[in-house]
CSV table of N, CA and C in Angstrom, one decimal:
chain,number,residue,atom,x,y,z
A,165,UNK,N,0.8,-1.2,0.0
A,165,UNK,CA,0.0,0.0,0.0
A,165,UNK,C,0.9,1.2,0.0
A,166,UNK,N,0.8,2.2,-1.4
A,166,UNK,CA,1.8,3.3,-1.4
A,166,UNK,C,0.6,4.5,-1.2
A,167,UNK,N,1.1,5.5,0.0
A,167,UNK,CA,0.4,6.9,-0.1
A,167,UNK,C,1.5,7.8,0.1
A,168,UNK,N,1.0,8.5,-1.3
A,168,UNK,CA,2.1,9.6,-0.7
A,168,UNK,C,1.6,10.9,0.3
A,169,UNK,N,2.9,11.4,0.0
A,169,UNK,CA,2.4,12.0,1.6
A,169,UNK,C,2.2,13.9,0.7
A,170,UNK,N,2.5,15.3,1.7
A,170,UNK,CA,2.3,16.2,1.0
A,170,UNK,C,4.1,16.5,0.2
A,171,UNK,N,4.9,16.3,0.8
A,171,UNK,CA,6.1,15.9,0.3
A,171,UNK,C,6.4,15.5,-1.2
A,172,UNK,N,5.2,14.5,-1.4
A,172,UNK,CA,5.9,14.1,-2.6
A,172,UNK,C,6.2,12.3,-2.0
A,173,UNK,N,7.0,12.6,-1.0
A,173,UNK,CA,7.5,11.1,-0.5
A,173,UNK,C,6.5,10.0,-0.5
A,174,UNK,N,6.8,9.0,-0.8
A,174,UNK,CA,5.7,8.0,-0.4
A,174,UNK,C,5.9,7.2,0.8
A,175,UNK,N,5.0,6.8,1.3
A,175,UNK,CA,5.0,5.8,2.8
A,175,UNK,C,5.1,4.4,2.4
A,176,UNK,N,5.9,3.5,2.8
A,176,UNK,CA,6.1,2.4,2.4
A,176,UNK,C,5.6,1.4,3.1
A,177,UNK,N,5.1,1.5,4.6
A,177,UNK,CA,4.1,1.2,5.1
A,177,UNK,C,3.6,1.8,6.0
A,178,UNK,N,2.5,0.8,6.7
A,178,UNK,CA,1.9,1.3,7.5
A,178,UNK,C,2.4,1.3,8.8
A,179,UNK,N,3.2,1.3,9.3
A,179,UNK,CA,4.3,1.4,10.4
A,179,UNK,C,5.2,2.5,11.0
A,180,UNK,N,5.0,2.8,9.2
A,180,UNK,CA,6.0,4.5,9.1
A,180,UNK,C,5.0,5.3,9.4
A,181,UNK,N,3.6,4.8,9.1
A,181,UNK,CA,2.6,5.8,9.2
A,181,UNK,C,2.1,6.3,10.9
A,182,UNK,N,2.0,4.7,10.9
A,182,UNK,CA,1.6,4.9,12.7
A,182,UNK,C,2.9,6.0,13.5
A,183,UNK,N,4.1,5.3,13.0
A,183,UNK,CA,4.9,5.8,14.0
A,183,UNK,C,4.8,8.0,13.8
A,184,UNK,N,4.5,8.1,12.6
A,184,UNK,CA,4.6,9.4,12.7
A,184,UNK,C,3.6,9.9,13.3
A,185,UNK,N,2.3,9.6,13.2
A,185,UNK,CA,1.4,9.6,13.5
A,185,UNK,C,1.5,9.9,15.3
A,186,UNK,N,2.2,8.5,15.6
A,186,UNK,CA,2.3,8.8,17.2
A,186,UNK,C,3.3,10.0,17.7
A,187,UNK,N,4.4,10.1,17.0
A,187,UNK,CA,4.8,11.2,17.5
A,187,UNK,C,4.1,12.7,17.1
A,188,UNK,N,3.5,12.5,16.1
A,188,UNK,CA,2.9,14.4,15.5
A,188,UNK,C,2.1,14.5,17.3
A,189,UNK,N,1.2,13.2,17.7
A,189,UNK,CA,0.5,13.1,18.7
A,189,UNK,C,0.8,13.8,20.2
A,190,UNK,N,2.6,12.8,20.5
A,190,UNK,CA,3.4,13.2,21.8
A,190,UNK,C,3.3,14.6,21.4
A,191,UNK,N,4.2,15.0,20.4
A,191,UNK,CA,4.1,16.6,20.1
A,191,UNK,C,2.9,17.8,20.5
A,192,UNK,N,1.6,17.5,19.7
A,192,UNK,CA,0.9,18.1,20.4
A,192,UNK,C,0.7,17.7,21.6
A,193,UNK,N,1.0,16.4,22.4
A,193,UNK,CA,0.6,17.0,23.6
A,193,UNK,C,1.2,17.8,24.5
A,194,UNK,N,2.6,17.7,24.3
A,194,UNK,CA,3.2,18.3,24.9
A,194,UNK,C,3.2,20.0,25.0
A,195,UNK,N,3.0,20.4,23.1
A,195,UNK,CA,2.0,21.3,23.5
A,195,UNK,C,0.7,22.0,23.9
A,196,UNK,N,0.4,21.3,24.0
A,196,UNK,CA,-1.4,21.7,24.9
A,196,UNK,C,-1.1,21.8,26.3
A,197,UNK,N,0.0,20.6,27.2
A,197,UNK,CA,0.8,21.2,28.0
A,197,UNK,C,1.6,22.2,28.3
A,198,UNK,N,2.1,22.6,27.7
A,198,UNK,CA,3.2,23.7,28.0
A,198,UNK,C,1.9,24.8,27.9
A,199,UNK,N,1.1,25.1,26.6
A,199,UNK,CA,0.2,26.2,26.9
A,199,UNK,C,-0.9,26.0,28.2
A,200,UNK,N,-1.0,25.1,28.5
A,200,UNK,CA,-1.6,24.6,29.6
A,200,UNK,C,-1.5,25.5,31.2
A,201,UNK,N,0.4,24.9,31.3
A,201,UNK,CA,1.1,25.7,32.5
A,201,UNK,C,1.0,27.1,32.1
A,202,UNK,N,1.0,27.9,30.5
A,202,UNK,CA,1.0,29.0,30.6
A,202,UNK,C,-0.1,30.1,30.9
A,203,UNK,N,-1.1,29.4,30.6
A,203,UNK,CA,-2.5,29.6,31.0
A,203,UNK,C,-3.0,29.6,32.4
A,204,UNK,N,-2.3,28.5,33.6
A,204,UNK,CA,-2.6,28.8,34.4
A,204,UNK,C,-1.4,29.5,35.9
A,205,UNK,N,-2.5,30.6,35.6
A,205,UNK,CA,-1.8,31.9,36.3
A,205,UNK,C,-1.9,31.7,38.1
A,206,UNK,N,-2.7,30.7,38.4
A,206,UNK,CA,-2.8,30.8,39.9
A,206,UNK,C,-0.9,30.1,40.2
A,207,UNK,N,-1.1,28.4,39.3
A,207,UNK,CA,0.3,27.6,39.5
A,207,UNK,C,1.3,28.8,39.1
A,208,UNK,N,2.0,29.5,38.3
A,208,UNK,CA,2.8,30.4,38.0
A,208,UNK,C,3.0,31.3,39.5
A,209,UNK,N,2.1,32.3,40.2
A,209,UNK,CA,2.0,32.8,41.0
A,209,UNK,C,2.4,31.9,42.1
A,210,UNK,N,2.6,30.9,42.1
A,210,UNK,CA,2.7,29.9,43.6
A,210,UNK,C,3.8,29.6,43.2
A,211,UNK,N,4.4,29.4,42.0
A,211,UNK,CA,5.7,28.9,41.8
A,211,UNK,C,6.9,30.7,41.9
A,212,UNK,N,6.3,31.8,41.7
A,212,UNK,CA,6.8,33.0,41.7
A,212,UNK,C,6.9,33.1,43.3
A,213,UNK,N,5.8,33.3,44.1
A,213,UNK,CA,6.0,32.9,45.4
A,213,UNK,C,7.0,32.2,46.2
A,214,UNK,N,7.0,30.9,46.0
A,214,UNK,CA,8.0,30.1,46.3
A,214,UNK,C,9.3,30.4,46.2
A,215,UNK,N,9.5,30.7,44.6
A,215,UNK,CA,11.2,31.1,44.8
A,215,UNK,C,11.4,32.2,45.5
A,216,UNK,N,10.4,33.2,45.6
A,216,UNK,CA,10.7,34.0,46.6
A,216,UNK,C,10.9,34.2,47.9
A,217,UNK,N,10.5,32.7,48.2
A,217,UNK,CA,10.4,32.8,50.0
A,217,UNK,C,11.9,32.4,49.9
A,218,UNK,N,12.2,31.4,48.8
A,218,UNK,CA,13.2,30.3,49.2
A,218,UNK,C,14.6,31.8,49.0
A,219,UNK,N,14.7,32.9,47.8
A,219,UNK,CA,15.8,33.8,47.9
A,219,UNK,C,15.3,34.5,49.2
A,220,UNK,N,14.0,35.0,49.8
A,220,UNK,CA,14.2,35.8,51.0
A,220,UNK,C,15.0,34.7,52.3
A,221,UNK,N,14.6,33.4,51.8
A,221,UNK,CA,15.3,33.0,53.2
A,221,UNK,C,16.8,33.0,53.3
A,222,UNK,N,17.0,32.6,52.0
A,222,UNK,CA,18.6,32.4,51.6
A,222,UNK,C,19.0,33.7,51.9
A,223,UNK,N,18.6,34.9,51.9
A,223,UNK,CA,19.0,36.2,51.9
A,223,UNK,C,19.0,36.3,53.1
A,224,UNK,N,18.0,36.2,54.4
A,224,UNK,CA,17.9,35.9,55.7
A,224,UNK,C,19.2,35.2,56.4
A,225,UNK,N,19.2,34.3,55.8
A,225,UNK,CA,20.5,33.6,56.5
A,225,UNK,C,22.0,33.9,56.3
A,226,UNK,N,22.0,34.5,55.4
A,226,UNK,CA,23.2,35.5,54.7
A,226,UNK,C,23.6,36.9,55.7
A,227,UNK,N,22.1,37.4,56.4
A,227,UNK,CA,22.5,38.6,56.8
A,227,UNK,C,22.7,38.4,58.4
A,228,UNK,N,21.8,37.3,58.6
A,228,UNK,CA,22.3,36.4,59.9
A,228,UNK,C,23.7,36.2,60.1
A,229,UNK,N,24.4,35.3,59.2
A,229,UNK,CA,25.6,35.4,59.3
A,229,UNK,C,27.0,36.2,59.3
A,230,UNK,N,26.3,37.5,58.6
A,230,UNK,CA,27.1,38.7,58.3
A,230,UNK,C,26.8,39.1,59.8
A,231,UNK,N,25.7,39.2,60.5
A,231,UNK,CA,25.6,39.5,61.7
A,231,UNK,C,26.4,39.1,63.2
A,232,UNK,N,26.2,38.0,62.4
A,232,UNK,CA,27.1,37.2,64.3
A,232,UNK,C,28.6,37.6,63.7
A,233,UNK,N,29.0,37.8,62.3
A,233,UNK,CA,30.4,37.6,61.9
A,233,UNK,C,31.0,38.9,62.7
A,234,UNK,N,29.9,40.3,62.2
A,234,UNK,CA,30.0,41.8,62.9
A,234,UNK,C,30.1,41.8,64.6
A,235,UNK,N,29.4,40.8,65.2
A,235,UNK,CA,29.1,40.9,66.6
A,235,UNK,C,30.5,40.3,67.0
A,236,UNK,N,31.1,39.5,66.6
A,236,UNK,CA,32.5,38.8,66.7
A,236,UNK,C,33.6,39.7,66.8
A,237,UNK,N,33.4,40.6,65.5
A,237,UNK,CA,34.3,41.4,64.9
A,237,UNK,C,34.5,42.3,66.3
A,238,UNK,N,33.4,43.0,66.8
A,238,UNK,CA,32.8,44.4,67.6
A,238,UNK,C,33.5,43.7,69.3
A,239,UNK,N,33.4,42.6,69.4
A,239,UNK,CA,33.6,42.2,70.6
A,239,UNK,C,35.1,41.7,70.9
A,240,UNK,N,35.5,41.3,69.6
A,240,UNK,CA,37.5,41.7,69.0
A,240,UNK,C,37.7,42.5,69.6
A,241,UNK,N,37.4,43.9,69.2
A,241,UNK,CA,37.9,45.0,68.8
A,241,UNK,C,37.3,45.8,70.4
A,242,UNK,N,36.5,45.7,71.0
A,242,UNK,CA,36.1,46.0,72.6
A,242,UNK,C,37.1,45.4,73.0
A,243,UNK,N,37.1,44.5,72.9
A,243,UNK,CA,38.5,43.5,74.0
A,243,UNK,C,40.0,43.8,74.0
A,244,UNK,N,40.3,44.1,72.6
A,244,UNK,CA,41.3,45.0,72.2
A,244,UNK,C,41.6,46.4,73.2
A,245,UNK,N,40.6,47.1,72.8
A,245,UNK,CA,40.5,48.6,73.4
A,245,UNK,C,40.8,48.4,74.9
A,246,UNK,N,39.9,47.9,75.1
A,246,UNK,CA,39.9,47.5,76.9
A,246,UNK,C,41.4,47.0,77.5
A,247,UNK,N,41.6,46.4,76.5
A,247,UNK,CA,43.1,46.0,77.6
A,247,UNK,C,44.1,47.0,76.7
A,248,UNK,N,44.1,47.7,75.9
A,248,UNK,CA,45.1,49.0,75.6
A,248,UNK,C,44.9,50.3,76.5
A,249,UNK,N,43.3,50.1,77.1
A,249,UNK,CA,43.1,51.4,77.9
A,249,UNK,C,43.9,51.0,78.9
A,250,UNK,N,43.5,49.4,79.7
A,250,UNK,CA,44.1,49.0,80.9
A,250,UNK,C,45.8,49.6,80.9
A,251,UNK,N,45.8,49.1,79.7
A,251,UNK,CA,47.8,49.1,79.9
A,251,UNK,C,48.1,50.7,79.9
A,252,UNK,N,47.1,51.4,78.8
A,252,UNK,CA,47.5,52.9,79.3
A,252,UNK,C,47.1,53.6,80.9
A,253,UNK,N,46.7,52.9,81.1
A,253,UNK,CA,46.1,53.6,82.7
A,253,UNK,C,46.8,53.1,83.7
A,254,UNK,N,47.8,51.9,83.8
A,254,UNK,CA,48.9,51.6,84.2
A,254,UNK,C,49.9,52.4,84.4
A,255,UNK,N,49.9,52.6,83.2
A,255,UNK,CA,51.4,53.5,82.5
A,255,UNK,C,51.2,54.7,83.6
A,256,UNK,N,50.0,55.1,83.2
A,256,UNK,CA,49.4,56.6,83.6
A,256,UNK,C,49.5,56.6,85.4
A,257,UNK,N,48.9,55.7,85.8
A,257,UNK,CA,48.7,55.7,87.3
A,257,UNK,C,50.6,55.1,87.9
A,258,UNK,N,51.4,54.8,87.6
A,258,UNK,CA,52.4,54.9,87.6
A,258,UNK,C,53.5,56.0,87.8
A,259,UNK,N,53.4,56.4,86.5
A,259,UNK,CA,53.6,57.8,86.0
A,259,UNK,C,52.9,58.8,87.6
A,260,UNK,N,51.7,58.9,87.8
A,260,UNK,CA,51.1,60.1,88.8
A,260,UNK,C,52.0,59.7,90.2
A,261,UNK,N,52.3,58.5,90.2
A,261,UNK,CA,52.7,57.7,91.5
A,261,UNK,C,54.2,58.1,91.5
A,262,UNK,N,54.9,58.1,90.7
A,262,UNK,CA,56.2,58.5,90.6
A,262,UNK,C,56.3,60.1,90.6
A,263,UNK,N,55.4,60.9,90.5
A,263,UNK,CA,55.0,62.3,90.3
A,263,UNK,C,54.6,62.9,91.7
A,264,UNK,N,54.0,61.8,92.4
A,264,UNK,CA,53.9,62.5,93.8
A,264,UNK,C,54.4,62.1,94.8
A,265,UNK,N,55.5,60.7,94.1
A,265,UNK,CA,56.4,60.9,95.5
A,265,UNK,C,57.6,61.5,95.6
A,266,UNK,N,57.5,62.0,94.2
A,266,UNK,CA,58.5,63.6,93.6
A,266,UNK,C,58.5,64.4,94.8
A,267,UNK,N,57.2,64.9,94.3
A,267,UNK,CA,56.6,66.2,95.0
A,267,UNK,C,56.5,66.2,96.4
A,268,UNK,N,56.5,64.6,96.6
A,268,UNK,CA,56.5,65.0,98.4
A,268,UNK,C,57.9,64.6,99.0
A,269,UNK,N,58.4,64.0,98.1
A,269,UNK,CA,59.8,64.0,98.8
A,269,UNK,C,60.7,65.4,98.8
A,270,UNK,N,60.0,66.4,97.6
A,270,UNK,CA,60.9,67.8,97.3
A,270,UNK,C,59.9,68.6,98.3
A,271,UNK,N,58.5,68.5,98.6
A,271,UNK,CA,58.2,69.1,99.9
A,271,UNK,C,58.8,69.1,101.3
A,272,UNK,N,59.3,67.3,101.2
A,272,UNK,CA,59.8,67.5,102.8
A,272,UNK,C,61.4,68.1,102.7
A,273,UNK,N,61.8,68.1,101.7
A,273,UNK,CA,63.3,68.7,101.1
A,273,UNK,C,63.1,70.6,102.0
A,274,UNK,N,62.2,70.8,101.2
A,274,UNK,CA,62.2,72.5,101.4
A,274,UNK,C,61.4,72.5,102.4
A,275,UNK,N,60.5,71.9,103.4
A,275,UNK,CA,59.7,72.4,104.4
A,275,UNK,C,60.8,71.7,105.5
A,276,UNK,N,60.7,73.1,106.5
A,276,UNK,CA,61.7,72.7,107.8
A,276,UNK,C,61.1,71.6,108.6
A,277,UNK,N,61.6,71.4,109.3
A,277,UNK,CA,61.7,70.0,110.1
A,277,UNK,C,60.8,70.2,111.0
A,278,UNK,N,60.7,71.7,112.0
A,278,UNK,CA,59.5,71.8,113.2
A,278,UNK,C,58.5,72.2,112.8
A,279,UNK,N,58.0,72.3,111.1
A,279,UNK,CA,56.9,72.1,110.2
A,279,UNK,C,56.6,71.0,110.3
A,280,UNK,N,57.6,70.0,109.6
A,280,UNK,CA,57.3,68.8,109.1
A,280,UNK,C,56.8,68.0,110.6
A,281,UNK,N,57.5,68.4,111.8
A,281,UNK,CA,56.8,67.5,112.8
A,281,UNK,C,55.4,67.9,113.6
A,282,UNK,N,55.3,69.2,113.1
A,282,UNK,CA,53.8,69.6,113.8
A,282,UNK,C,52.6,68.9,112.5
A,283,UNK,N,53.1,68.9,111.0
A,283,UNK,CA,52.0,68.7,110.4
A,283,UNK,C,51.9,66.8,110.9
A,284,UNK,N,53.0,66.2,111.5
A,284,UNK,CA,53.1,64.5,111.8
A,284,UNK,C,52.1,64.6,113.2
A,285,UNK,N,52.2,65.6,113.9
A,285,UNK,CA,51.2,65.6,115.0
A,285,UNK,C,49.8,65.9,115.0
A,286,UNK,N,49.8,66.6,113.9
A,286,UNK,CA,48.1,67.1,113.5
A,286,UNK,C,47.8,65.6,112.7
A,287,UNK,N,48.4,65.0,111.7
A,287,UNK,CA,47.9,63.4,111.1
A,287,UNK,C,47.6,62.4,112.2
A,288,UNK,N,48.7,62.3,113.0
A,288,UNK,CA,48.5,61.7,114.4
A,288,UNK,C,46.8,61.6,115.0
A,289,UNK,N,46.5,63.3,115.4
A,289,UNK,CA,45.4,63.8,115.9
A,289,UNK,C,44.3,63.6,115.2
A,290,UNK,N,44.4,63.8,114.2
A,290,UNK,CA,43.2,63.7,112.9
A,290,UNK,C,42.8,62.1,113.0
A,291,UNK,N,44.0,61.4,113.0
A,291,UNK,CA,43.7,59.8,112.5
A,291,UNK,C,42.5,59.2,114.0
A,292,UNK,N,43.1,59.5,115.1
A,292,UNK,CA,42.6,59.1,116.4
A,292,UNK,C,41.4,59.6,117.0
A,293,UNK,N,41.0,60.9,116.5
A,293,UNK,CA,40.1,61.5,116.7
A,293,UNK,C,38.7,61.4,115.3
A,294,UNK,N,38.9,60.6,114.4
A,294,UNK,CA,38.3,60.3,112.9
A,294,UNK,C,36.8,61.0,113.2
A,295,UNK,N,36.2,60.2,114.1
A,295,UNK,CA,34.8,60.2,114.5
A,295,UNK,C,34.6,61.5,114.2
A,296,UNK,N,35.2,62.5,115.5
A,296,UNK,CA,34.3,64.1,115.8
A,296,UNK,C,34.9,64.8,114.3
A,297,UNK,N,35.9,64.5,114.0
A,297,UNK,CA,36.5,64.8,112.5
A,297,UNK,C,35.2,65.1,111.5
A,298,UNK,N,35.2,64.3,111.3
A,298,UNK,CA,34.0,63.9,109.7
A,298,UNK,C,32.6,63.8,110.6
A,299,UNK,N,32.3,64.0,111.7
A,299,UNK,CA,30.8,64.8,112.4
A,299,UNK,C,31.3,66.3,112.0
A,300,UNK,N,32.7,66.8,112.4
A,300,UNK,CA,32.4,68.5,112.2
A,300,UNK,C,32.6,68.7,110.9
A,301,UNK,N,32.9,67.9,110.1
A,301,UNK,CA,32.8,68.2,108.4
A,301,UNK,C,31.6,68.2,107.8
A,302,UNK,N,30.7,67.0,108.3
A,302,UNK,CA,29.9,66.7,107.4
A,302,UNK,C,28.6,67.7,108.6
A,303,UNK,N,29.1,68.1,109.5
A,303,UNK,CA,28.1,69.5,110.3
A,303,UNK,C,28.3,70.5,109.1
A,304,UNK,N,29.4,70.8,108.7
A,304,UNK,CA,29.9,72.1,108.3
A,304,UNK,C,29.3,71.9,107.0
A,305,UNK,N,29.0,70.7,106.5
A,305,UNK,CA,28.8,70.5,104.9
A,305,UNK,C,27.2,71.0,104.7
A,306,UNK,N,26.5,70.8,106.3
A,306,UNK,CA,25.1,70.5,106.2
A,306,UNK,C,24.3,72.4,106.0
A,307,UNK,N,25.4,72.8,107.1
A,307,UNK,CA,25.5,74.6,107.4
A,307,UNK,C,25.9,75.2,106.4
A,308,UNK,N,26.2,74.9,105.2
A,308,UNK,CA,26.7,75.1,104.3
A,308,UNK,C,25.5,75.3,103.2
A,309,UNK,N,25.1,74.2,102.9
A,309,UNK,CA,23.9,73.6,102.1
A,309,UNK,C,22.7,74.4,102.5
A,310,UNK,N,22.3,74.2,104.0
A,310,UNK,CA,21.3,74.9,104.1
A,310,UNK,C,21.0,76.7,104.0
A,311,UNK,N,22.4,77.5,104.1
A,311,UNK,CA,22.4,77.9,103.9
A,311,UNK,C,22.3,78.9,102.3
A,312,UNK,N,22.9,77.6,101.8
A,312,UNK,CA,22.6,77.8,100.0
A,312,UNK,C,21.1,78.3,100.4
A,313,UNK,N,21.0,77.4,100.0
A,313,UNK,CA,19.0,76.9,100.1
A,313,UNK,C,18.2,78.1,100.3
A,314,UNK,N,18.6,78.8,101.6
A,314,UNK,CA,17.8,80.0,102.1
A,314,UNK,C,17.9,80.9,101.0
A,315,UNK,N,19.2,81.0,100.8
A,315,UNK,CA,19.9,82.3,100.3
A,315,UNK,C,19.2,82.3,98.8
A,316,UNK,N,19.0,81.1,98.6
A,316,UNK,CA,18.4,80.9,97.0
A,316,UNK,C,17.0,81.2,96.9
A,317,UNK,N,16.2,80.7,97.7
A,317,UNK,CA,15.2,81.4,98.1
A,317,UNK,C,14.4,82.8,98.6
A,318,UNK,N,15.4,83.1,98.9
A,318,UNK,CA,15.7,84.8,99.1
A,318,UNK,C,15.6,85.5,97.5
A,319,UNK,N,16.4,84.4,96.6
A,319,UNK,CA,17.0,85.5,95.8
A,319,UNK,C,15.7,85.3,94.7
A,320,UNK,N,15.1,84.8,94.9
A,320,UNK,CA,13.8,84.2,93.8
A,320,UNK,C,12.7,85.4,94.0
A,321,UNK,N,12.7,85.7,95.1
A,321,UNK,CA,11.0,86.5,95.8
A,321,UNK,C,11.5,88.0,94.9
C-alpha cells in the first residue's frame, strides 16, 4: 500500500505511518501542556512565590551570618581597646605615683623639720580622733547647704 504524503514522498508502510502519527500526537501534547502551564496563572503565582520565599530566606540567613560575623568582629575589637586602655592607665597611674612621690619628697626637702613634725602631730590627731573629725565636716557640709538653700530662696522673691 503506497500513499504519498504532501512531500511528494511515499510511505512504504503502514508502520511509518503509525509511528509518525504517534509522534505528531506526543508533540501536540506536549503542547497543549506547556500552553496549559502557561495559561494557568494561579500555578505560575505559587511557583513565583515560592522562589521567593526560598531567595528571602537564603538572603535571611546571609544577613544572619554577616551579623554574628559583625558581633565577633565588635567584641574583638572591645577586647582589644579594653586591655590597651588597661595598659594605658597603668602607664598613667604609675607615672602620677612616681610624680607625687617627687613632689612629696621635694616638699619635705624645702619644708623645715619643726613644720614637718607639727603637720606628723596634727595626722596623728586627725587619725585618732576620725569620729568628731568627719561629724564636724559633714556639720559644716550641712550649714553650708542649708544655707545655700535660704539664700536661694531669698534671691527668687
Amino acid at each position: 500500500m503506497n500513499h504519498r504524503t504532501q512531500d511528494g514522498r511515499t510511505a512504504n508502510d503502514l508502520g511509518e505511518l503509525r509511528e509518525q502519527a504517534e509522534h505528531t500526537r506526543d508533540e501536540l501534547g506536549r503542547t497543549v501542556e506547556a500552553l496549559a502551564a502557561k495559561a494557568d496563572v494561579k500555578a505560575q503565582a505559587e511557583e513565583k512565590a515560592a522562589a521567593a520565599r526560598e531567595k528571602a530566606a537564603v538572603a535571611a540567613e546571609r544577613a544572619k551570618e554577616k551579623a554574628v560575623v559583625a558581633a565577633d568582629l565588635v567584641k574583638e575589637k572591645t577586647a582589644i581597646a579594653t586591655e590597651q586602655a588597661k595598659e594605658k592607665a597603668a602607664v598613667a597611674t604609675g607615672q602620677v605615683k612616681e610624680k607625687a612621690a617627687a613632689a612629696t619628697d621635694l616638699v619635705k626637702e624645702k619644708t623645715p623639720d619643726p613644720v614637718l613634725e607639727k603637720a606628723e602631730v596634727v595626722a596623728q590627731k586627725a587619725k585618732a580622733n576620725m569620729a568628731p573629725l568627719v561629724a564636724g565636716a559633714a556639720a559644716l557640709a550641712g550649714f553650708l547647704l542649708v544655707r545655700r538653700i535660704v539664700r536661694g530662696r531669698r534671691g527668687r522673691r
